[in-house]
GROMACS .gro file of C-alpha atoms in nm:
model
  300
    1MET     CA    1   4.325  45.500   2.192
    2VAL     CA    2   4.627  45.287   2.286
    3VAL     CA    3   4.783  45.110   1.989
    4VAL     CA    4   4.973  44.786   2.044
    5GLU     CA    5   5.270  44.755   1.811
    6TYR     CA    6   5.269  44.427   1.622
    7ALA     CA    7   5.584  44.220   1.598
    8THR     CA    8   5.784  44.260   1.275
    9ASP     CA    9   5.687  43.907   1.180
   10ARG     CA   10   5.396  43.826   1.405
   11TYR     CA   11   5.350  43.478   1.260
   12LEU     CA   12   5.677  43.347   1.401
   13ALA     CA   13   5.593  43.349   1.770
   14THR     CA   14   5.840  43.126   1.954
   15LEU     CA   15   5.835  43.257   2.308
   16MET     CA   16   5.574  43.123   2.549
   17THR     CA   17   5.470  43.385   2.800
   18ILE     CA   18   5.256  43.282   3.096
   19PHE     CA   19   5.066  43.538   3.301
   20TYR     CA   20   5.036  43.407   3.655
   21ASP     CA   21   5.024  43.539   4.009
   22PRO     CA   22   5.004  43.302   4.308
   23THR     CA   23   4.767  43.543   4.483
   24CYS     CA   24   4.493  43.384   4.271
   25LEU     CA   25   4.527  43.081   4.500
   26GLU     CA   26   4.423  43.275   4.809
   27TYR     CA   27   4.047  43.223   4.795
   28SER     CA   28   3.851  42.899   4.821
   29LYS     CA   29   3.535  42.734   4.945
   30PRO     CA   30   3.537  42.377   5.083
   31GLY     CA   31   3.407  42.129   4.827
   32HIS     CA   32   3.388  42.380   4.542
   33PRO     CA   33   3.527  42.233   4.216
   34GLU     CA   34   3.687  42.565   4.112
   35ARG     CA   35   3.956  42.532   4.375
   36PRO     CA   36   4.310  42.671   4.415
   37GLU     CA   37   4.468  42.330   4.358
   38ARG     CA   38   4.369  42.346   3.991
   39ILE     CA   39   4.623  42.620   3.929
   40ALA     CA   40   4.863  42.541   4.212
   41ARG     CA   41   4.941  42.201   4.056
   42ILE     CA   42   4.981  42.334   3.701
   43ALA     CA   43   5.244  42.600   3.763
   44PRO     CA   44   5.523  42.375   3.901
   45VAL     CA   45   5.471  42.120   3.623
   46LEU     CA   46   5.511  42.384   3.352
   47LYS     CA   47   5.808  42.549   3.524
   48ASP     CA   48   5.986  42.215   3.562
   49ARG     CA   49   5.924  42.090   3.208
   50HIS     CA   50   5.967  42.421   3.025
   51PRO     CA   51   6.239  42.622   3.199
   52GLY     CA   52   6.273  42.855   2.901
   53TRP     CA   53   5.918  42.986   2.921
   54GLU     CA   54   5.872  43.336   3.057
   55TRP     CA   55   5.646  43.405   3.357
   56ARG     CA   56   5.496  43.748   3.417
   57SER     CA   57   5.258  43.887   3.676
   58PRO     CA   58   4.929  44.016   3.537
   59ARG     CA   59   4.793  44.355   3.628
   60THR     CA   60   4.441  44.436   3.739
   61ALA     CA   61   4.190  44.540   3.473
   62THR     CA   62   4.077  44.900   3.493
   63ASP     CA   63   3.717  45.023   3.506
   64ASP     CA   64   3.741  45.144   3.147
   65GLU     CA   65   3.855  44.799   3.032
   66LEU     CA   66   3.579  44.621   3.224
   67LEU     CA   67   3.313  44.864   3.102
   68ARG     CA   68   3.365  44.754   2.743
   69ALA     CA   69   3.201  44.425   2.843
   70HIS     CA   70   3.008  44.494   3.165
   71SER     CA   71   2.768  44.750   3.305
   72HIS     CA   72   2.853  44.994   3.584
   73GLN     CA   73   2.595  44.814   3.797
   74HIS     CA   74   2.764  44.477   3.750
   75ILE     CA   75   3.105  44.612   3.849
   76GLU     CA   76   2.950  44.773   4.156
   77ARG     CA   77   2.781  44.445   4.252
   78ILE     CA   78   3.112  44.261   4.234
   79THR     CA   79   3.287  44.540   4.424
   80ASN     CA   80   3.030  44.571   4.702
   81ALA     CA   81   2.915  44.209   4.730
   82ARG     CA   82   2.857  44.060   5.072
   83GLY     CA   83   2.680  43.739   4.973
   84ASP     CA   84   2.693  43.464   4.712
   85PHE     CA   85   2.594  43.550   4.355
   86ASP     CA   86   2.435  43.207   4.307
   87LEU     CA   87   2.490  42.851   4.431
   88ASP     CA   88   2.785  42.803   4.193
   89THR     CA   89   2.941  43.147   4.225
   90PRO     CA   90   3.026  43.232   4.585
   91PHE     CA   91   3.121  43.560   4.742
   92TYR     CA   92   3.480  43.566   4.861
   93PRO     CA   93   3.656  43.852   5.040
   94ASN     CA   94   3.846  44.055   4.779
   95ILE     CA   95   3.683  43.867   4.490
   96GLU     CA   96   3.677  44.191   4.291
   97MET     CA   97   4.057  44.211   4.309
   98TYR     CA   98   4.103  43.848   4.203
   99ALA     CA   99   3.853  43.883   3.918
  100ARG     CA  100   4.011  44.208   3.797
  101GLN     CA  101   4.354  44.045   3.800
  102SER     CA  102   4.229  43.747   3.599
  103ALA     CA  103   4.071  43.982   3.345
  104GLY     CA  104   4.390  44.188   3.336
  105GLY     CA  105   4.590  43.874   3.264
  106ALA     CA  106   4.365  43.797   2.969
  107ILE     CA  107   4.415  44.149   2.832
  108GLU     CA  108   4.791  44.124   2.870
  109ALA     CA  109   4.799  43.778   2.709
  110ALA     CA  110   4.613  43.917   2.407
  111ARG     CA  111   4.846  44.216   2.383
  112ALA     CA  112   5.150  43.986   2.411
  113ALA     CA  113   5.014  43.773   2.128
  114LEU     CA  114   4.976  44.079   1.909
  115ARG     CA  115   5.345  44.149   1.975
  116GLY     CA  116   5.433  43.804   1.842
  117GLU     CA  117   5.445  43.595   2.160
  118SER     CA  118   5.254  43.278   2.241
  119ALA     CA  119   5.068  43.377   2.555
  120LEU     CA  120   4.867  43.200   2.825
  121ASN     CA  121   4.661  43.351   3.106
  122LEU     CA  122   4.699  43.099   3.390
  123MET     CA  123   4.470  43.268   3.638
  124ARG     CA  124   4.147  43.215   3.825
  125PRO     CA  125   3.858  43.282   3.840
  126PRO     CA  126   3.755  43.178   3.489
  127GLY     CA  127   3.528  43.406   3.291
  128HIS     CA  128   3.327  43.269   3.000
  129HIS     CA  129   2.995  43.237   3.187
  130ALA     CA  130   2.988  43.594   3.320
  131THR     CA  131   2.743  43.807   3.122
  132ARG     CA  132   2.726  44.184   3.098
  133ASP     CA  133   2.515  44.204   3.415
  134ARG     CA  134   2.557  43.873   3.595
  135ALA     CA  135   2.823  43.667   3.770
  136MET     CA  136   2.753  43.296   3.724
  137GLY     CA  137   2.913  42.956   3.668
  138PHE     CA  138   3.225  43.029   3.881
  139CYS     CA  139   3.281  43.346   3.670
  140TYR     CA  140   3.272  43.713   3.774
  141PHE     CA  141   3.411  43.910   3.478
  142SER     CA  142   3.411  43.784   3.119
  143ASN     CA  143   3.787  43.759   3.068
  144VAL     CA  144   3.798  43.661   2.700
  145ALA     CA  145   3.529  43.906   2.595
  146ILE     CA  146   3.714  44.182   2.781
  147ALA     CA  147   4.041  44.085   2.608
  148ALA     CA  148   3.871  44.072   2.267
  149LEU     CA  149   3.718  44.416   2.304
  150ASP     CA  150   4.048  44.556   2.429
  151ALA     CA  151   4.226  44.413   2.123
  152LEU     CA  152   3.979  44.588   1.895
  153GLU     CA  153   4.057  44.914   2.075
  154THR     CA  154   4.434  44.867   2.055
  155GLY     CA  155   4.500  44.786   1.690
  156ALA     CA  156   4.323  44.465   1.587
  157GLU     CA  157   4.057  44.490   1.318
  158ARG     CA  158   3.902  44.145   1.373
  159VAL     CA  159   3.916  43.894   1.660
  160ALA     CA  160   3.806  43.531   1.666
  161ILE     CA  161   3.726  43.331   1.980
  162TRP     CA  162   3.752  42.950   1.990
  163ASP     CA  163   3.594  42.813   2.308
  164PHE     CA  164   3.653  42.439   2.353
  165ASP     CA  165   3.554  42.434   2.721
  166GLY     CA  166   3.302  42.157   2.776
  167HIS     CA  167   3.040  42.409   2.893
  168HIS     CA  168   2.887  42.666   2.661
  169GLY     CA  169   3.052  43.007   2.676
  170ASN     CA  170   2.721  43.184   2.727
  171GLY     CA  171   2.871  43.496   2.882
  172THR     CA  172   3.120  43.550   2.602
  173GLU     CA  173   2.843  43.492   2.349
  174ALA     CA  174   2.607  43.738   2.516
  175ILE     CA  175   2.870  44.013   2.517
  176VAL     CA  176   3.012  43.973   2.164
  177MET     CA  177   2.702  43.870   1.969
  178HIS     CA  178   2.617  44.088   1.670
  179ASN     CA  179   2.962  44.249   1.678
  180PRO     CA  180   3.075  44.218   1.315
  181ARG     CA  181   3.442  44.245   1.413
  182ILE     CA  182   3.427  43.934   1.635
  183ARG     CA  183   3.351  43.572   1.543
  184PHE     CA  184   3.278  43.329   1.826
  185ALA     CA  185   3.266  42.949   1.821
  186SER     CA  186   3.181  42.724   2.117
  187ILE     CA  187   3.208  42.345   2.119
  188HIS     CA  188   3.030  42.216   2.429
  189GLN     CA  189   2.817  41.945   2.582
  190PHE     CA  190   2.445  41.992   2.534
  191PRO     CA  191   2.237  41.944   2.735
  192ALA     CA  192   2.448  42.065   3.026
  193TYR     CA  193   2.500  42.377   3.234
  194PRO     CA  194   2.414  42.656   3.158
  195GLY     CA  195   2.152  42.519   2.916
  196THR     CA  196   2.240  42.753   2.629
  197GLY     CA  197   2.427  42.712   2.301
  198ALA     CA  198   2.189  42.496   2.100
  199LYS     CA  199   2.174  42.723   1.795
  200SER     CA  200   2.400  42.944   1.586
  201PHE     CA  201   2.316  43.295   1.470
  202ALA     CA  202   2.479  43.611   1.334
  203ASN     CA  203   2.850  43.599   1.434
  204ILE     CA  204   2.796  43.310   1.678
  205ASP     CA  205   2.870  42.947   1.585
  206ASN     CA  206   2.757  42.691   1.841
  207TYR     CA  207   2.850  42.324   1.816
  208PRO     CA  208   2.650  42.126   2.073
  209VAL     CA  209   2.791  41.780   2.149
  210ALA     CA  210   2.575  41.516   2.314
  211PRO     CA  211   2.690  41.348   2.638
  212PHE     CA  212   2.912  41.043   2.578
  213THR     CA  213   2.978  41.137   2.214
  214PRO     CA  214   3.278  40.932   2.095
  215ARG     CA  215   3.594  41.139   2.112
  216LYS     CA  216   3.663  41.101   1.739
  217GLN     CA  217   3.331  41.265   1.658
  218HIS     CA  218   3.394  41.543   1.910
  219VAL     CA  219   3.731  41.620   1.750
  220GLU     CA  220   3.570  41.614   1.406
  221VAL     CA  221   3.337  41.890   1.526
  222ALA     CA  222   3.613  42.102   1.681
  223LYS     CA  223   3.833  42.114   1.369
  224PRO     CA  224   3.585  42.278   1.126
  225ALA     CA  225   3.482  42.516   1.405
  226LEU     CA  226   3.840  42.639   1.419
  227GLU     CA  227   3.875  42.642   1.040
  228LYS     CA  228   3.570  42.866   1.007
  229LEU     CA  229   3.724  43.110   1.254
  230ILE     CA  230   4.050  43.111   1.057
  231ALA     CA  231   3.854  43.186   0.739
  232PHE     CA  232   3.729  43.501   0.914
  233LYS     CA  233   4.093  43.619   0.886
  234PRO     CA  234   4.123  43.763   1.235
  235ASP     CA  235   4.426  43.955   1.356
  236LEU     CA  236   4.403  43.763   1.682
  237LEU     CA  237   4.264  43.426   1.784
  238LEU     CA  238   4.161  43.405   2.149
  239VAL     CA  239   4.115  43.056   2.293
  240SER     CA  240   3.889  42.983   2.588
  241ALA     CA  241   4.075  42.669   2.690
  242GLY     CA  242   3.866  42.457   2.921
  243PHE     CA  243   3.963  42.097   2.987
  244ASP     CA  244   3.635  41.969   3.128
  245ALA     CA  245   3.556  41.782   2.805
  246TYR     CA  246   3.813  41.530   2.935
  247VAL     CA  247   3.682  41.178   2.992
  248GLY     CA  248   3.789  41.195   3.358
  249ASP     CA  249   3.631  41.529   3.442
  250PRO     CA  250   3.374  41.511   3.725
  251LEU     CA  251   3.134  41.777   3.594
  252LEU     CA  252   3.054  41.657   3.241
  253GLN     CA  253   3.005  41.341   3.038
  254LEU     CA  254   3.241  41.395   2.746
  255THR     CA  255   3.518  41.165   2.628
  256LEU     CA  256   3.826  41.357   2.513
  257GLU     CA  257   4.169  41.220   2.607
  258ARG     CA  258   4.504  41.389   2.665
  259GLU     CA  259   4.600  41.324   2.304
  260ASP     CA  260   4.298  41.519   2.180
  261PHE     CA  261   4.400  41.832   2.367
  262ALA     CA  262   4.750  41.790   2.221
  263LYS     CA  263   4.584  41.778   1.880
  264PHE     CA  264   4.406  42.107   1.954
  265GLY     CA  265   4.743  42.262   2.038
  266GLY     CA  266   4.892  42.126   1.717
  267TRP     CA  267   4.618  42.292   1.514
  268LEU     CA  268   4.707  42.625   1.672
  269ARG     CA  269   5.073  42.573   1.585
  270GLU     CA  270   4.980  42.523   1.220
  271THR     CA  271   4.780  42.844   1.184
  272ASP     CA  272   4.941  43.171   1.073
  273ILE     CA  273   4.725  43.374   1.314
  274VAL     CA  274   4.861  43.495   1.646
  275VAL     CA  275   4.703  43.321   1.946
  276ALA     CA  276   4.640  43.397   2.312
  277VAL     CA  277   4.499  43.131   2.542
  278VAL     CA  278   4.291  43.193   2.853
  279LEU     CA  279   4.229  42.910   3.098
  280GLU     CA  280   3.862  42.838   3.170
  281GLY     CA  281   3.739  42.514   3.329
  282GLY     CA  282   3.882  42.169   3.387
  283TYR     CA  283   3.834  41.995   3.721
  284SER     CA  284   4.007  41.660   3.688
  285ASP     CA  285   4.320  41.579   3.887
  286ASP     CA  286   4.483  41.525   3.547
  287LEU     CA  287   4.451  41.893   3.455
  288PRO     CA  288   4.828  41.966   3.471
  289GLU     CA  289   4.898  41.686   3.222
  290LEU     CA  290   4.618  41.799   2.991
  291ILE     CA  291   4.728  42.160   2.975
  292ASP     CA  292   5.094  42.061   2.937
  293ALA     CA  293   5.007  41.837   2.641
  294PHE     CA  294   4.808  42.119   2.481
  295LEU     CA  295   5.073  42.387   2.536
  296THR     CA  296   5.365  42.164   2.435
  297ALA     CA  297   5.199  42.075   2.106
  298TRP     CA  298   5.117  42.440   2.040
  299ASN     CA  299   5.463  42.577   2.122
  300ARG     CA  300   5.692  42.326   1.951
   0.00000   0.00000   0.00000
C-alpha cells in the first residue's frame, strides 16, 4: 500500500494546484456539448487572473487504480472500442488514453489535497456518470470514485463526495454505495438525465431539485448537504464540480447564478477539511467565469 504523507498542518492549504494537460482538447465531435472549448477557454482565464497558481500535468491512471472502481471487462471495452458507447458517449480514437489521464488527474488532485494543497482537476472527459461496467453521459471512467478509492488505499480513513453538478452522479453513487468509509451527496435536477437520484439510502444522500426551482431554494438545499458530509468527519472532501445548474446552461432548467457558485467556494474555504475539486459538467459559454468565481472564493 502506498501511503500519502499529510501536510504538517493540512488545514492551512494556501496553494492552488491545477492538474491540466492540453492534450485533453484533442478529441471532439461536431455539435457535441462536451467540447474542447469548455476547457480551452478556462485555462487562459485562470492563468491570467491567478499567476501564482501552480499548473501540473496529470499522469494516466493505472489498471490497478481503475480496477478499484471498474471491472476488467469495462476497461477492455474502453480500450478496444471501435464504435459509440451510446448516443451521448461517442467513441473517439485514443479515448482510453484521454479517460485514463482525466482519472489520473483526479487521483493526483486528491493526493495533493491530502498534502495540504487546494487542488483542481481541469481535465476532460468528465466521470460521474460512468458506472462500474458502463460508459455513459459523456463519461468513460468514474474519476471521483476512482480518486476516492485511491485515497482510502493511501492513508485516508474516510472520504466524502459533494456533487453539485446539475445531473445526478449516478456512476459515482453506483460505485461507492454501501461503502461505510465513503459518504456521497448529490444535488441535481430531477426529473432529468439520467433519471436516477430520487431517493437516499445507506451512505447515499440525494437531493433532487425540480426544474426552475428558485436559486435561493436550490442553495438552501446545497448547504445542509455539505454540512452533513462535514459531520461525517472525512479526511478528504472530493467535489464533483459541475456548472450546468447555471441559469444559462443549455442542458438543464436550473437557476443558479455566478454568485451562487462563488458561495459554494466560500463554504469550502470555511471548512477545516482538505478539499480536491474535479470538473464535471457545465456547457454554457459563461463556464470560465463560473469556475473562476468558485475557485477564487475557495482560495482566498
